[in-house]
Every structure is written in C-alpha cells, then in structure tokens.
XYZ file of C-alpha atoms in Angstrom:
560
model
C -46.491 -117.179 -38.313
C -48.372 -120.128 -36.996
C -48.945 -120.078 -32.978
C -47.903 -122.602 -31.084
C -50.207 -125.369 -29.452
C -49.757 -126.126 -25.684
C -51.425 -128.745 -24.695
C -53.473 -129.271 -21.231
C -51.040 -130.314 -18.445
C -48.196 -128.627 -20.220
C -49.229 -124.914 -19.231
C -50.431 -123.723 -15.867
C -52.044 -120.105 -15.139
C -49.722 -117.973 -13.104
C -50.125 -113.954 -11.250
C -47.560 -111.562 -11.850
C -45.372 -112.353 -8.668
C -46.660 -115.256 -8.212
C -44.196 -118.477 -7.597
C -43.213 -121.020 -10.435
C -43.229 -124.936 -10.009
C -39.927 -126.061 -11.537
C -41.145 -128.097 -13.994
C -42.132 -125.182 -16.125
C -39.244 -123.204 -17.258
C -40.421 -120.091 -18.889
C -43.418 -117.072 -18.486
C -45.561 -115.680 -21.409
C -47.543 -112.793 -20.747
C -51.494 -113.218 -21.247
C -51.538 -110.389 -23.948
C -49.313 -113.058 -26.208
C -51.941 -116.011 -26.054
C -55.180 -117.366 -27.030
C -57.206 -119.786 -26.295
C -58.719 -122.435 -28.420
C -60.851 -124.826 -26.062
C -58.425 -126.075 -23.614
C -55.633 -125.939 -26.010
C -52.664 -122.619 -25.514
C -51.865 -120.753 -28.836
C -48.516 -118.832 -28.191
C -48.518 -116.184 -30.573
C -44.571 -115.324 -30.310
C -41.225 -116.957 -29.512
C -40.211 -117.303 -25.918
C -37.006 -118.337 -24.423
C -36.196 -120.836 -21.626
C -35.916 -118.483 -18.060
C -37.459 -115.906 -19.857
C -40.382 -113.890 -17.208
C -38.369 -115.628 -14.528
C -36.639 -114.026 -11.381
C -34.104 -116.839 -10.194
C -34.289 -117.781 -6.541
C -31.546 -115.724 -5.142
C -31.501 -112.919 -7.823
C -32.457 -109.979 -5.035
C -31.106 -111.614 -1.750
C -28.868 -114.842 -1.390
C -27.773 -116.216 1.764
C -24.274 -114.923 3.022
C -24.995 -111.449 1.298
C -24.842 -108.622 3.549
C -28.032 -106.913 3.617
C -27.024 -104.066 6.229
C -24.252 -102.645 7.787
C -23.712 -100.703 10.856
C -24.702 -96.693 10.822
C -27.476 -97.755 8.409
C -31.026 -96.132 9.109
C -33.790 -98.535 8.803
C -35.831 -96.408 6.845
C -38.396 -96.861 3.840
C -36.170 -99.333 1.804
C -34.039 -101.250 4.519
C -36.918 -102.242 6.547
C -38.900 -104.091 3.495
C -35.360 -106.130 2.652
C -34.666 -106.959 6.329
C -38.270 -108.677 5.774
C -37.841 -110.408 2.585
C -34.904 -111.795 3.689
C -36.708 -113.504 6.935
C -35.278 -111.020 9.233
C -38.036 -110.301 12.105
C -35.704 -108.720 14.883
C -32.628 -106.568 14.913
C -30.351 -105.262 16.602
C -30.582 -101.617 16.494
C -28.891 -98.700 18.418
C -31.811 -96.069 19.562
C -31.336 -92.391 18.261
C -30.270 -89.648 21.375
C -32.789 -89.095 24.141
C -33.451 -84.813 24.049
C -35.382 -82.575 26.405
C -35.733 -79.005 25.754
C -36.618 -76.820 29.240
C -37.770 -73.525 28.074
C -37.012 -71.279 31.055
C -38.360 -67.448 31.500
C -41.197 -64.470 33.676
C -41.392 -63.405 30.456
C -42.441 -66.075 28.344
C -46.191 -67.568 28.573
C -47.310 -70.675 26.917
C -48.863 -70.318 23.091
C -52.008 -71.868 23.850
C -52.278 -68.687 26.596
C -50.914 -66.389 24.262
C -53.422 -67.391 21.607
C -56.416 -66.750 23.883
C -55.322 -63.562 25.169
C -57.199 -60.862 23.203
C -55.109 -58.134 23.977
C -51.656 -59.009 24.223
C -49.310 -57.038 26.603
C -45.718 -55.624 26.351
C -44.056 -57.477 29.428
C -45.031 -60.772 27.865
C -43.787 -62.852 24.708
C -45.349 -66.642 23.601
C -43.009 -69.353 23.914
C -42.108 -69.801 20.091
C -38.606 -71.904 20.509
C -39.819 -75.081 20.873
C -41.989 -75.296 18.095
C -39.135 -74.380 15.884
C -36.692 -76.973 18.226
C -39.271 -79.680 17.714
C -39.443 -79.088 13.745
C -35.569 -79.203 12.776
C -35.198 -82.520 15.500
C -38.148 -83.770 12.796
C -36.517 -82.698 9.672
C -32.585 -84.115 11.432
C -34.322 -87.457 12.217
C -34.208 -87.006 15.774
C -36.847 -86.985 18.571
C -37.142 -84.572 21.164
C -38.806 -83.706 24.158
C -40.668 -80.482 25.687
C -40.502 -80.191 29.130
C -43.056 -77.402 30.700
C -42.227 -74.276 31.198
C -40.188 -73.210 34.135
C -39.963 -69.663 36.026
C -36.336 -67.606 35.909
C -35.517 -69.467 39.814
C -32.515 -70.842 39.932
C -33.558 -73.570 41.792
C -36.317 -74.920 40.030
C -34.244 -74.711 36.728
C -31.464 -76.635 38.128
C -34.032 -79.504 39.498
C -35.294 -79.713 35.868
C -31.972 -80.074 34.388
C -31.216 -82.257 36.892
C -34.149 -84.348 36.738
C -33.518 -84.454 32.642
C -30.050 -85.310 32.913
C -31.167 -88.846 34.492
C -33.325 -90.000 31.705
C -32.247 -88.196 28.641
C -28.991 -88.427 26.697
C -28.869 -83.978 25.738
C -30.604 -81.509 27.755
C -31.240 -77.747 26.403
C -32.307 -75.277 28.390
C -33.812 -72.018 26.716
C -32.769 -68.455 27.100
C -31.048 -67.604 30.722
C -27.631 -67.337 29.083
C -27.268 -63.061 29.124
C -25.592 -61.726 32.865
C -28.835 -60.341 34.230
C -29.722 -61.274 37.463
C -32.690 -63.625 36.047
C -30.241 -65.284 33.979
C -29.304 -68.136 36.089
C -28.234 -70.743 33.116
C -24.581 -70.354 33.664
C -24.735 -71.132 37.401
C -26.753 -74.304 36.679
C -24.691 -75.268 33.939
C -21.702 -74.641 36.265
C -23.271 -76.866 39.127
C -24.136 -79.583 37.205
C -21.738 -80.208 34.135
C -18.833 -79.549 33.648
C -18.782 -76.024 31.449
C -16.674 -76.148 28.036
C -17.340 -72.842 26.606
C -19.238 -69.578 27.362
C -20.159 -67.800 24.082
C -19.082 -68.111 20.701
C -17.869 -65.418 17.959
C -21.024 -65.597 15.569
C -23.837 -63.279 14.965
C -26.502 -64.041 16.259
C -26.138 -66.837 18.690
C -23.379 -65.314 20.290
C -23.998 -66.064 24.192
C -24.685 -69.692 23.521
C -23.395 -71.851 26.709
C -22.115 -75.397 26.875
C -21.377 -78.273 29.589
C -21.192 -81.496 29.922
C -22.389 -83.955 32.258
C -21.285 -87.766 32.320
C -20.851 -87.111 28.303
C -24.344 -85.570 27.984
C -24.251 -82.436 26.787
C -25.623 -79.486 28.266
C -26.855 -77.131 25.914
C -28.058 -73.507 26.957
C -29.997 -72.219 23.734
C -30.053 -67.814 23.579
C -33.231 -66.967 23.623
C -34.188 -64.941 20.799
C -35.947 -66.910 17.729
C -33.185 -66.505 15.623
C -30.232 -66.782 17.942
C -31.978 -70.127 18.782
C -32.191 -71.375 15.303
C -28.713 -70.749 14.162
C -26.745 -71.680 17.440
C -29.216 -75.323 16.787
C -27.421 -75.007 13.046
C -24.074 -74.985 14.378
C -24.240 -76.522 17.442
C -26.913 -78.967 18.415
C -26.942 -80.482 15.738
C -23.507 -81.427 15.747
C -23.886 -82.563 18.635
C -26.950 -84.870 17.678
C -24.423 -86.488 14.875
C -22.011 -87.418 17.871
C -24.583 -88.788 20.332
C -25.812 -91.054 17.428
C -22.345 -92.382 16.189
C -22.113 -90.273 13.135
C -18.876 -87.865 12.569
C -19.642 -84.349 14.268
C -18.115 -82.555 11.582
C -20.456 -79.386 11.192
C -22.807 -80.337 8.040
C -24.673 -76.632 7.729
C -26.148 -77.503 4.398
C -27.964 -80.646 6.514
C -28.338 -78.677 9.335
C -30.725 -75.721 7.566
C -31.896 -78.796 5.630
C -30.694 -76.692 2.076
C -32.897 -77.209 -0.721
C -30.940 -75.508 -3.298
C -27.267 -74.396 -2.940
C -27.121 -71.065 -4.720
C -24.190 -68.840 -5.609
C -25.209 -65.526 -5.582
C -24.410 -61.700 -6.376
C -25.293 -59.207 -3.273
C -27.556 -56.658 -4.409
C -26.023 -53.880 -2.010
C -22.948 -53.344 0.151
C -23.066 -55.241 3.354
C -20.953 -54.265 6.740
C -20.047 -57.080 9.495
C -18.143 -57.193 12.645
C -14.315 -57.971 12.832
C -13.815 -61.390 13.661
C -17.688 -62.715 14.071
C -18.842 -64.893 11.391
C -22.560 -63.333 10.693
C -25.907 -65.008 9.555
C -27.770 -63.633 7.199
C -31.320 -64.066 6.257
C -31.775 -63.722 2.212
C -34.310 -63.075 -0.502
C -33.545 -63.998 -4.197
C -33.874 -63.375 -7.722
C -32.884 -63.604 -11.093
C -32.518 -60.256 -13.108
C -30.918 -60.793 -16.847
C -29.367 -63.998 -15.768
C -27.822 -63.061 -13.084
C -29.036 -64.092 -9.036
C -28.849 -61.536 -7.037
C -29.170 -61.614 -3.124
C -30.201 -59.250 -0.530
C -30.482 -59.027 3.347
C -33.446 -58.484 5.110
C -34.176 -57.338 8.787
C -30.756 -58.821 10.920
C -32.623 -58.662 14.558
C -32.084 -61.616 16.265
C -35.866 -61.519 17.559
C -37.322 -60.860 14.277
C -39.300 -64.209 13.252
C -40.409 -62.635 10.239
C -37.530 -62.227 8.478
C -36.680 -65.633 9.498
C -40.071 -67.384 8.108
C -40.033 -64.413 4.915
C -36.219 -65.626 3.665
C -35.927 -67.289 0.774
C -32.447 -68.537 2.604
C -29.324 -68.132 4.894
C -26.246 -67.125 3.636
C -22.668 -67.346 6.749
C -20.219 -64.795 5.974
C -17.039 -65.679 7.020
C -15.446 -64.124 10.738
C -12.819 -62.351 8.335
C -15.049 -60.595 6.253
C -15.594 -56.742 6.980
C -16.867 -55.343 4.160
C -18.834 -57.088 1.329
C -19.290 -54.444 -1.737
C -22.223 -54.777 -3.833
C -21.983 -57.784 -6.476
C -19.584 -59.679 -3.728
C -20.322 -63.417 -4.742
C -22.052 -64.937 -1.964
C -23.611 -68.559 -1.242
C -27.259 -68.864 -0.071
C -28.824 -72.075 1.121
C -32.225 -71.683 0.090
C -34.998 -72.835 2.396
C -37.971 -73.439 -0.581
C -37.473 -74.107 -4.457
C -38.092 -71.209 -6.295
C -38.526 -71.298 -10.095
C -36.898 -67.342 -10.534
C -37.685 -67.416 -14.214
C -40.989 -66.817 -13.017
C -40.185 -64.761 -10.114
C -39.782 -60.902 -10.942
C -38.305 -58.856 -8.359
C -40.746 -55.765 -7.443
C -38.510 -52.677 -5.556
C -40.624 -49.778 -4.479
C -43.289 -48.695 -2.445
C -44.545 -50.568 0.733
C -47.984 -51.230 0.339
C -50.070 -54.451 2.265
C -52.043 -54.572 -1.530
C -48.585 -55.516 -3.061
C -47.851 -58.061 -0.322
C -51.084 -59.707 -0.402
C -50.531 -60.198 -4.620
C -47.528 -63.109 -3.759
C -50.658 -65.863 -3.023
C -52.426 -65.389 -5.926
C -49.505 -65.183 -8.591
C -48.694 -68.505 -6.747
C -51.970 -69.731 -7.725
C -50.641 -69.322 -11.481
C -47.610 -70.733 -10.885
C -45.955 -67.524 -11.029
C -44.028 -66.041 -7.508
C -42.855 -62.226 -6.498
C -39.939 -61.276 -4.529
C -40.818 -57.679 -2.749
C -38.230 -55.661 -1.637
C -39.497 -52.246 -0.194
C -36.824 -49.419 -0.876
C -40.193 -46.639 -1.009
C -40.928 -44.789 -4.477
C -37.557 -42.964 -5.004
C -35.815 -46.076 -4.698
C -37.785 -48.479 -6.390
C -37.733 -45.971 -9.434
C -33.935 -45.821 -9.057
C -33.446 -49.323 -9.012
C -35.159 -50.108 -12.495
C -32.704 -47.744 -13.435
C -29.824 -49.710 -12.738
C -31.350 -52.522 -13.952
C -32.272 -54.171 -10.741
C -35.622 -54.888 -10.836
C -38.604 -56.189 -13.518
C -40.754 -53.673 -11.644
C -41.468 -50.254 -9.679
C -44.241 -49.003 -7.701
C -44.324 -45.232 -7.104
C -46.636 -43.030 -5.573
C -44.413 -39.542 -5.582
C -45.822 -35.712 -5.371
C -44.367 -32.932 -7.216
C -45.125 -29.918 -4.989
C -44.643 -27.942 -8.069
C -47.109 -28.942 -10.170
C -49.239 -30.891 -7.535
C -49.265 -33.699 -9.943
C -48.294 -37.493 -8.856
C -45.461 -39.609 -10.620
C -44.957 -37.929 -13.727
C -42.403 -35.997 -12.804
C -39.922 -38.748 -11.499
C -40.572 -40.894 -14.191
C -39.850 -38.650 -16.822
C -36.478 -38.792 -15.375
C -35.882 -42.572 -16.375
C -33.783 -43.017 -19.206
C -35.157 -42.111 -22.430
C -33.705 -44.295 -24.688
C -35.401 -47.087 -23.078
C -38.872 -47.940 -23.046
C -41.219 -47.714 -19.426
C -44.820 -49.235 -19.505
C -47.374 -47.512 -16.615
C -50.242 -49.369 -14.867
C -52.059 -47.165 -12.847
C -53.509 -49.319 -9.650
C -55.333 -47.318 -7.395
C -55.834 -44.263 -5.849
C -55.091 -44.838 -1.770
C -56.003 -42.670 1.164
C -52.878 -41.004 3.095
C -53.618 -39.355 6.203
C -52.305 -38.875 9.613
C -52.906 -41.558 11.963
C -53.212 -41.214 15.934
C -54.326 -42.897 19.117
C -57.815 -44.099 19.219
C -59.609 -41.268 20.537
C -57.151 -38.796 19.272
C -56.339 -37.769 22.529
C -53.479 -35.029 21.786
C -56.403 -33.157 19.095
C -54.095 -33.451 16.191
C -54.985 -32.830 12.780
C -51.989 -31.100 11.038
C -48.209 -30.652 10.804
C -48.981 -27.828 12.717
C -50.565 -29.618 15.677
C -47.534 -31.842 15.124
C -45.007 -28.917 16.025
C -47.186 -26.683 18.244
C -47.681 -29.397 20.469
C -44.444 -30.974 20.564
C -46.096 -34.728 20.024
C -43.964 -37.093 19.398
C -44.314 -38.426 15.494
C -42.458 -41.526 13.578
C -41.833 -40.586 9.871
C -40.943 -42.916 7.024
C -37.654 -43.195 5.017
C -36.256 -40.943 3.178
C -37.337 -42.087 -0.544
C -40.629 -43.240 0.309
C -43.498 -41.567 -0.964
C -44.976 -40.459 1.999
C -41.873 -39.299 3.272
C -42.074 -36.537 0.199
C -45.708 -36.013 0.914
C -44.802 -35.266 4.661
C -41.812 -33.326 3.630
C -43.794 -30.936 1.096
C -47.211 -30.896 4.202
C -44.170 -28.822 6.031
C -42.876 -26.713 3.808
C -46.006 -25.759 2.820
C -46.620 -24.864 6.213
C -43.397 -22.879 6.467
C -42.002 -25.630 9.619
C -38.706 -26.821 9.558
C -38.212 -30.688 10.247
C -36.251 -29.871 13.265
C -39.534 -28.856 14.822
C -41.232 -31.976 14.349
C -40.275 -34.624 17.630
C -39.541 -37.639 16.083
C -38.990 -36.742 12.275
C -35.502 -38.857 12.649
C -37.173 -41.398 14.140
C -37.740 -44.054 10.821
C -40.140 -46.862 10.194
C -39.559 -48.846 6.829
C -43.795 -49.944 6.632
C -46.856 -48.431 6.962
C -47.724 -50.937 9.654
C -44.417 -50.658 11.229
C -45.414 -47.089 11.575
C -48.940 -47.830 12.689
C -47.581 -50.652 15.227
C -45.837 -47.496 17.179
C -48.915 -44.881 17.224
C -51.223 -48.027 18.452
C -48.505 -49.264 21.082
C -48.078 -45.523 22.202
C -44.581 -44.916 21.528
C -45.637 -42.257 19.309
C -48.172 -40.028 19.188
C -48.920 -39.509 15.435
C -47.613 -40.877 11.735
C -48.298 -40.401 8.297
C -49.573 -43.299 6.791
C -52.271 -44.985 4.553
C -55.889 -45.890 5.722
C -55.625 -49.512 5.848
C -52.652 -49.299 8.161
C -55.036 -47.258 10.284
C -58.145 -50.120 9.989
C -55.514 -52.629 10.386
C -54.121 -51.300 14.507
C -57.129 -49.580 15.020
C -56.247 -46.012 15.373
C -57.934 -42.436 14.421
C -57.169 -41.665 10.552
C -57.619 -37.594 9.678
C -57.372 -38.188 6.203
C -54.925 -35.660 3.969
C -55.155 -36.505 0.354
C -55.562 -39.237 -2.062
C -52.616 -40.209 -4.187
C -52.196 -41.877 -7.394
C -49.862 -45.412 -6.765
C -48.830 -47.062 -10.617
C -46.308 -49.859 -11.344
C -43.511 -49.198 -13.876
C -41.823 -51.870 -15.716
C -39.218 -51.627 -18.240
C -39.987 -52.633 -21.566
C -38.069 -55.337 -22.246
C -39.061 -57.187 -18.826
C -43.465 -56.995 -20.318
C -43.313 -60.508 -21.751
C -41.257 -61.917 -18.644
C -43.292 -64.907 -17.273
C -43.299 -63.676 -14.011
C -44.785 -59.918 -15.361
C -47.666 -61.733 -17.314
C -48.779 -63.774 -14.320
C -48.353 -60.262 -12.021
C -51.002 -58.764 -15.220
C -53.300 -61.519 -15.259
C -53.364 -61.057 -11.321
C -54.167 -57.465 -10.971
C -57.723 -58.618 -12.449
C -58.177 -61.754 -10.501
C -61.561 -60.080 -8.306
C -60.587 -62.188 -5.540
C -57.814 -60.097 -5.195
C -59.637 -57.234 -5.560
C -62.018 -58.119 -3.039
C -59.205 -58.919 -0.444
C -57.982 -55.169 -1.056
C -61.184 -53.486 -1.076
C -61.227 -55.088 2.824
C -58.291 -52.810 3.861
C -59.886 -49.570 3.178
C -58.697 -46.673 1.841
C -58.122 -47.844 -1.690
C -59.938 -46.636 -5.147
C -59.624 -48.588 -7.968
C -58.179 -46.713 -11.691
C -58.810 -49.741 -13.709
C-alpha cells in the first residue's frame, strides 16, 4: 500500500493532549508516519474526527457536575477544576472534641517513659483508637487534655467544648462510683436521652443533648469504647453531617470482607443483650470456621489479635457449635494459605506468624494446650497440633497420646525442640521454693495451667509422684491459659510460684528452678502436608532468622 504524501502547511505537529486548530480535522499517531524531507508519509487510513475529543465530550455547559451530599474527594475536586469552577459552596464536616477524664489514667508519652509501670495507673489508650476510626469515617476530631475525676473541672471542659464544637465525648466516668461524675455533668448541661444500653460491652454508655449537640459519654474500657463508637458515635457523625443515621456497622468497623461463618465451639450470651464478639478465622476442608477469643472489655489484645467482630443478636442464648455466624473481618486474609494450628501455647509458635508472612503464607493460633490440640485434629479441626505430653508410665513424651489418633489415617511428626519447664518464682525466691513439696508445706499460693495443657499433666504427675493431693496445693484452681499469663502473676505478686517454661521466666524476670526438659513436636494429618499454608510453616521452621529470634528466649534446644 502506497503512503500518503502530506504536504508542508497541510500537517502540523501536535502532544498527546494537546489542543487542535480547527482547520485540521483528524490525529495520526507518530508510530504511523515517516518522514521524507519536509514531506508526511501516512502509512495507514485515517478517518475524519478520528484522535479527536470534541469540545464538550467530558463537561458541557448546563451539565450538572455535583450534587448536594457529594464529598469533594479525589475525583470531584479535579472536574470542579476542569470545568472553571475555583470556589464552592461546601458544608464543613461536624466539629468533635474528645475529653478523656480519669486519677487513673496518665498520658502515653508518661506511660512510655516510666520504666516500671505501676498497678494504680493505666496509659490513656482511647483516643488514639477515637482519633483513628474519625480518620477511617472521614471525620476530624479533637483531643482535649486530660482532665482529673472533679466534677467541676469536667463540667467546665464540656462546657467550654460545647461552645465551639458541634459533638463532645467525654471518656470513662459513666459507672456509679463516687469518681464517676459523667452523669451529673451530662445532667447539668444537656438534656440526658438515655442512660445505658442492652449490649455487651458498651453497656453503661450515656447520652445528652445540648442545643442539638450531642453529648456523648464513652465507657471507659478499650473495647467498650470501640464498640459503643460502632453503634453510636458514629451514627451520630452521619446525622451531624446530613447523611441518614441509620446504623451502617459494616462502615462503622470499616469491614473488609463480610464473611459467613461456622462457630468452632458452643457459645453462651446473656438474655436480651446483643453481645460483641472478637473473632479469629479459618478455612478447614472448605468450610470457615470462627472462634471467640478473650471477651474482657479491657483486653486490647484480643481487640488488635481478631481477625474480626461478629454481633449476636439480643435474642440469642445459646449458639451450638457450627451455628452460622457473620464476621466482619478487619484485614484480608487469603485462608487457603492460612492453616489453623490448635495446641500448645508456646511464644516460639507465636513469633512463626511474621515470617510465614514473609512467604506469603499466614497462621491462625488457637491455644487449647496439648490434649486439646491433639483432639482437635481429630475432629478434623485443625491442619496442625503441637504437643508436648508426659506419660508417667513410661516417662516417655508424646508417643503415647498420639498413638491414640485414628489409625486409619495418616499423622506426620516434626520434632521442634526440646524446652526447659521449671517452676518459676519471685526474683529472689523469697518463699525458698523448689518443689511441689515446698508448694504444699508452705501453703504458697501457686497459679496452674488448664487442664489439657502439657504442663498441666507434668504438674499433675510432679504430685502424684510426690504422694500430694491437688487440694493441698493453694491456687491449683486458680487457671492461666499462657505461659506468660502465668508468669505476669508470679512477677506482679499475686502468686507466689507457677509451672512454666524458661523463656516465660527471662521474659518477667523471675527465679526459674528448672524441672525437666520436654520434647514439643507438631502433628499434622496427612492429607493437610501439601496444604500451602503447611509448606510455607516447613520452609519456616528453617528460616535461621527464626531460629535466632528463639534461641533469644532461652530455654529452648533445637532436635533438627
């Protein structure tokens, strides 16, 4: 085919974007031309138009361009400027202070410096979380400093907020001890709408109003805090900014992933309170399962640790296992690479979760201890088991239990480590104990692990072999779920000894009179070795940067 000739004068050069004079009618792109002295070869048919946006294609006058309730966010602001729009009018989003109130409560820049941190006082943590969701909702808010539990300086901060600010929350002050003064200022200054509310947590959540600006006094544990914000403020914020207040709790957790779930064990709630639960998740032969973790309403771990939130309903008592239930999931999670570990508590095991993340692989830990981890791959709940369980008969760990597991399925072994379990006291060991016997003789008072957990057999067969009964031991009721939860008592001095592992004992800095060593393996089913998430978990367990962080919590002996 034989390319056209454009002549000089007929053909001007022209940048992508650039503007057109009307006496050309058409665009070809560079790549289908040459040049032969002055004179354009075209190298392919073009039509008339073609390359060419019409004046008027993207915005023509009369068009609307925006309508009221629209945000001017990342793609209304450019139009409003193409279309020679410098200045709008706009309404501004709700004005909100939060006034975090309590003796209790220092500031987190003093609780950060303070190298050893006391019982009587807790860091102000609320308004770090209140100033995140307002970010996430859109909105802006606030922090005023904080004020002591007087009555009368609260109510000249709330009263002082209420003149510039369009929603005022105080924190905490809204239980009926005498340094809860909330309700009285609410009551003084607003008008009060409601005292408490039939949900769990957030129940003693109080509201006023004053002039049409709400009064909002927050509970103040963590997690009271966050969902009475869910269900509540920001509500609240909708109404204040013109948008309906229906309650949107999907937007209000800001949801990344609606999931319907199965619940992995039976669940209890209260008559007639609807009840928040925090969640982890995973996938087990297709099907999601769900599970509760820790329900205190102080516990930020939990809270931060969930893979989501899950409301059961105020007429729901009793929720059997396998009861369907819907999670709103706080991260994406890609479960097909996520096995679910049930077993023995160990900080090794915990620490694991960064590096299969490196690989693009994840873990969700539940810890049930040995006997229960072991169980569960039974029931086929779990890709994998940790155990670490004495047979007092033959003296030998693991074999015993596992030999129990089903035999017409197949059970791979991975020995880990040998760890270091030993009793752990108060720095100086100031009660001289080195024995179950020392335990009972003395009457001290000792917190023992669940029943199911490895060193809850261990501790069990130390008496017997000692001929003591458990009723002799002060404290054997007296249950921690982690070694460091354990550990956390003996260092704070509500107890005077535990059972534990050595790292536990590095970790809060207490005595550690060590017992024995014991052998701690992984078990996984067969059918679950060529899993994604179990060949990522393999290719971990010799990562030596792993191995390294380990070796730094003492007490630990490598088998492999």
């Amino acid at each position: 085919r034989t390319p056209a000739q454009i002549f000089p004068g007929s053909y001007c050069w022209v940048n992508t974007g650039g503007g057109v004079d009307r006496s050309f009618d058409s665009v070809v792109m560079i790549e289908d031309t040459l040049m032969e002295g002055d004179t354009l070869l075209v190298t392919r048919t073009i039509t008339r138009g073609e390359n060419i946006r019409p004046e008027g294609e993207d915005i023509t006058k009369g068009q609307v361009i925006a309508r009221r309730g629209d945000c001017l966010d990342a793609f209304l602001i450019p139009l409003l400027i193409a279309s020679g729009n410098s200045r709008v009018s706009v309404q501004r989003l709700p004005r909100s202070v939060f006034i975090p109130t309590g003796d209790e409560i220092i500031t987190a820049e003093e609780w950060v410096r303070e190298d050893d941190k006391t019982w009587d006082k807790v860091p102000e943590t609320n308004s770090f979380m209140l100033r995140r969701l307002f970010h996430d909702w859109g909105f802006p808010l606030e922090i005023h400093d904080l004020v002591r539990d007087d009555e009368a300086l609260i109510a000249d901060a709330v009263s002082r907020a209420l003149r510039d600010h369009d929603f005022v929350i105080i924190g905490a002050g809204t239980a009926k001890g005498k340094r809860d003064h909330s309700a009285d200022v609410i009551g003084k200054l607003s008008e009060p709408l409601f005292r408490g509310i039939r949900m769990k947590p957030g129940r003693p959540v109080i509201v006023g109003s004053s002039g049409n600006r709400p009064l909002v006094a927050l509970p103040g544990f963590p997690m009271s805090a966050l969902v009475t914000c869910w269900s509540i403020i920001h509500p609240l914020l909708r109404r204040l900014n013109g948008e309906s207040p229906a309650v949107d709790l999907e937007k209000a957790v800001g949801s990344v992933e609606t999931l319907k779930t199965s619940l992995l064990m039976h669940h209890s709630s209260s008559q007639g309170v609807m009840e928040w639960l925090r969640v982890k998740c995973g996938d087990i032969g297709g099907t999601i399962y769900s599970w509760p973790l820790a329900s205190g309403a102080s516990s930020t771990f939990s809270t931060s640790d969930a893979d989501g939130f899950a409301l059961i309903g105020s007429s729901v008592l009793e929720m059997p296992k396998g009861s369907e239930i819907t999670v709103w999931t706080k991260r994406k999670m890609e479960l097909e690479k996520r096995p679910v570990y049930q077993g023995s508590n160990d900080p090794a095991i915990d620490r694991i979760v960064s590096f299969m993340r490196e690989r693009g692989g994840d873990l969700a830990v539940r810890s049930v201890g040995s006997l229960g981890g072991l169980s569960a791959l039974a029931r086929g709940e779990g890709h994998v088991a940790s155990c670490h369980l004495l047979d007092p008969e033959t003296g030998v760990y693991n074999d015993t239990f596992i030999s129990r597991l089903d035999k017409a399925r197949s059970w791979r072994r991975f020995k880990l480590f040998k760890r270091e379990q030993g009793f752990l006291v108060r720095k100086g060991n100031p009660e001289r104990i080195s024995s179950v016997r020392d335990l009972a003789d003395k009457g001290s008072i000792f917190v023992n692990r669940q029943p199911g957990a490895g060193t809850r057999v261990l501790f069990d067969h130390l008496l017997k072999e000692a001929g003591i009964q458990p009723g002799s031991i002060v404290g054997y009721d007296n249950i921690a779920i982690t070694h460091f939860e354990a550990a956390a008592r003996v260092s704070g001095g509500s107890a005077a000894a535990t059972l534990g592992i050595r790292a536990a004992a590095k970790a809060f800095d207490t005595d550690f009179i060590p017992v024995t060593e014991e052998d701690f393996e992984l078990v996984i089913p067969e059918e679950f070795i060529s899993h994604p998430g179990i060949e990522i978990l393999m290719e971990t367990l010799n990562d030596d940067r792993r191995r390294q962080e380990v070796d730094s919590l003492g007490g630990y002996r490598w088998a492999f």
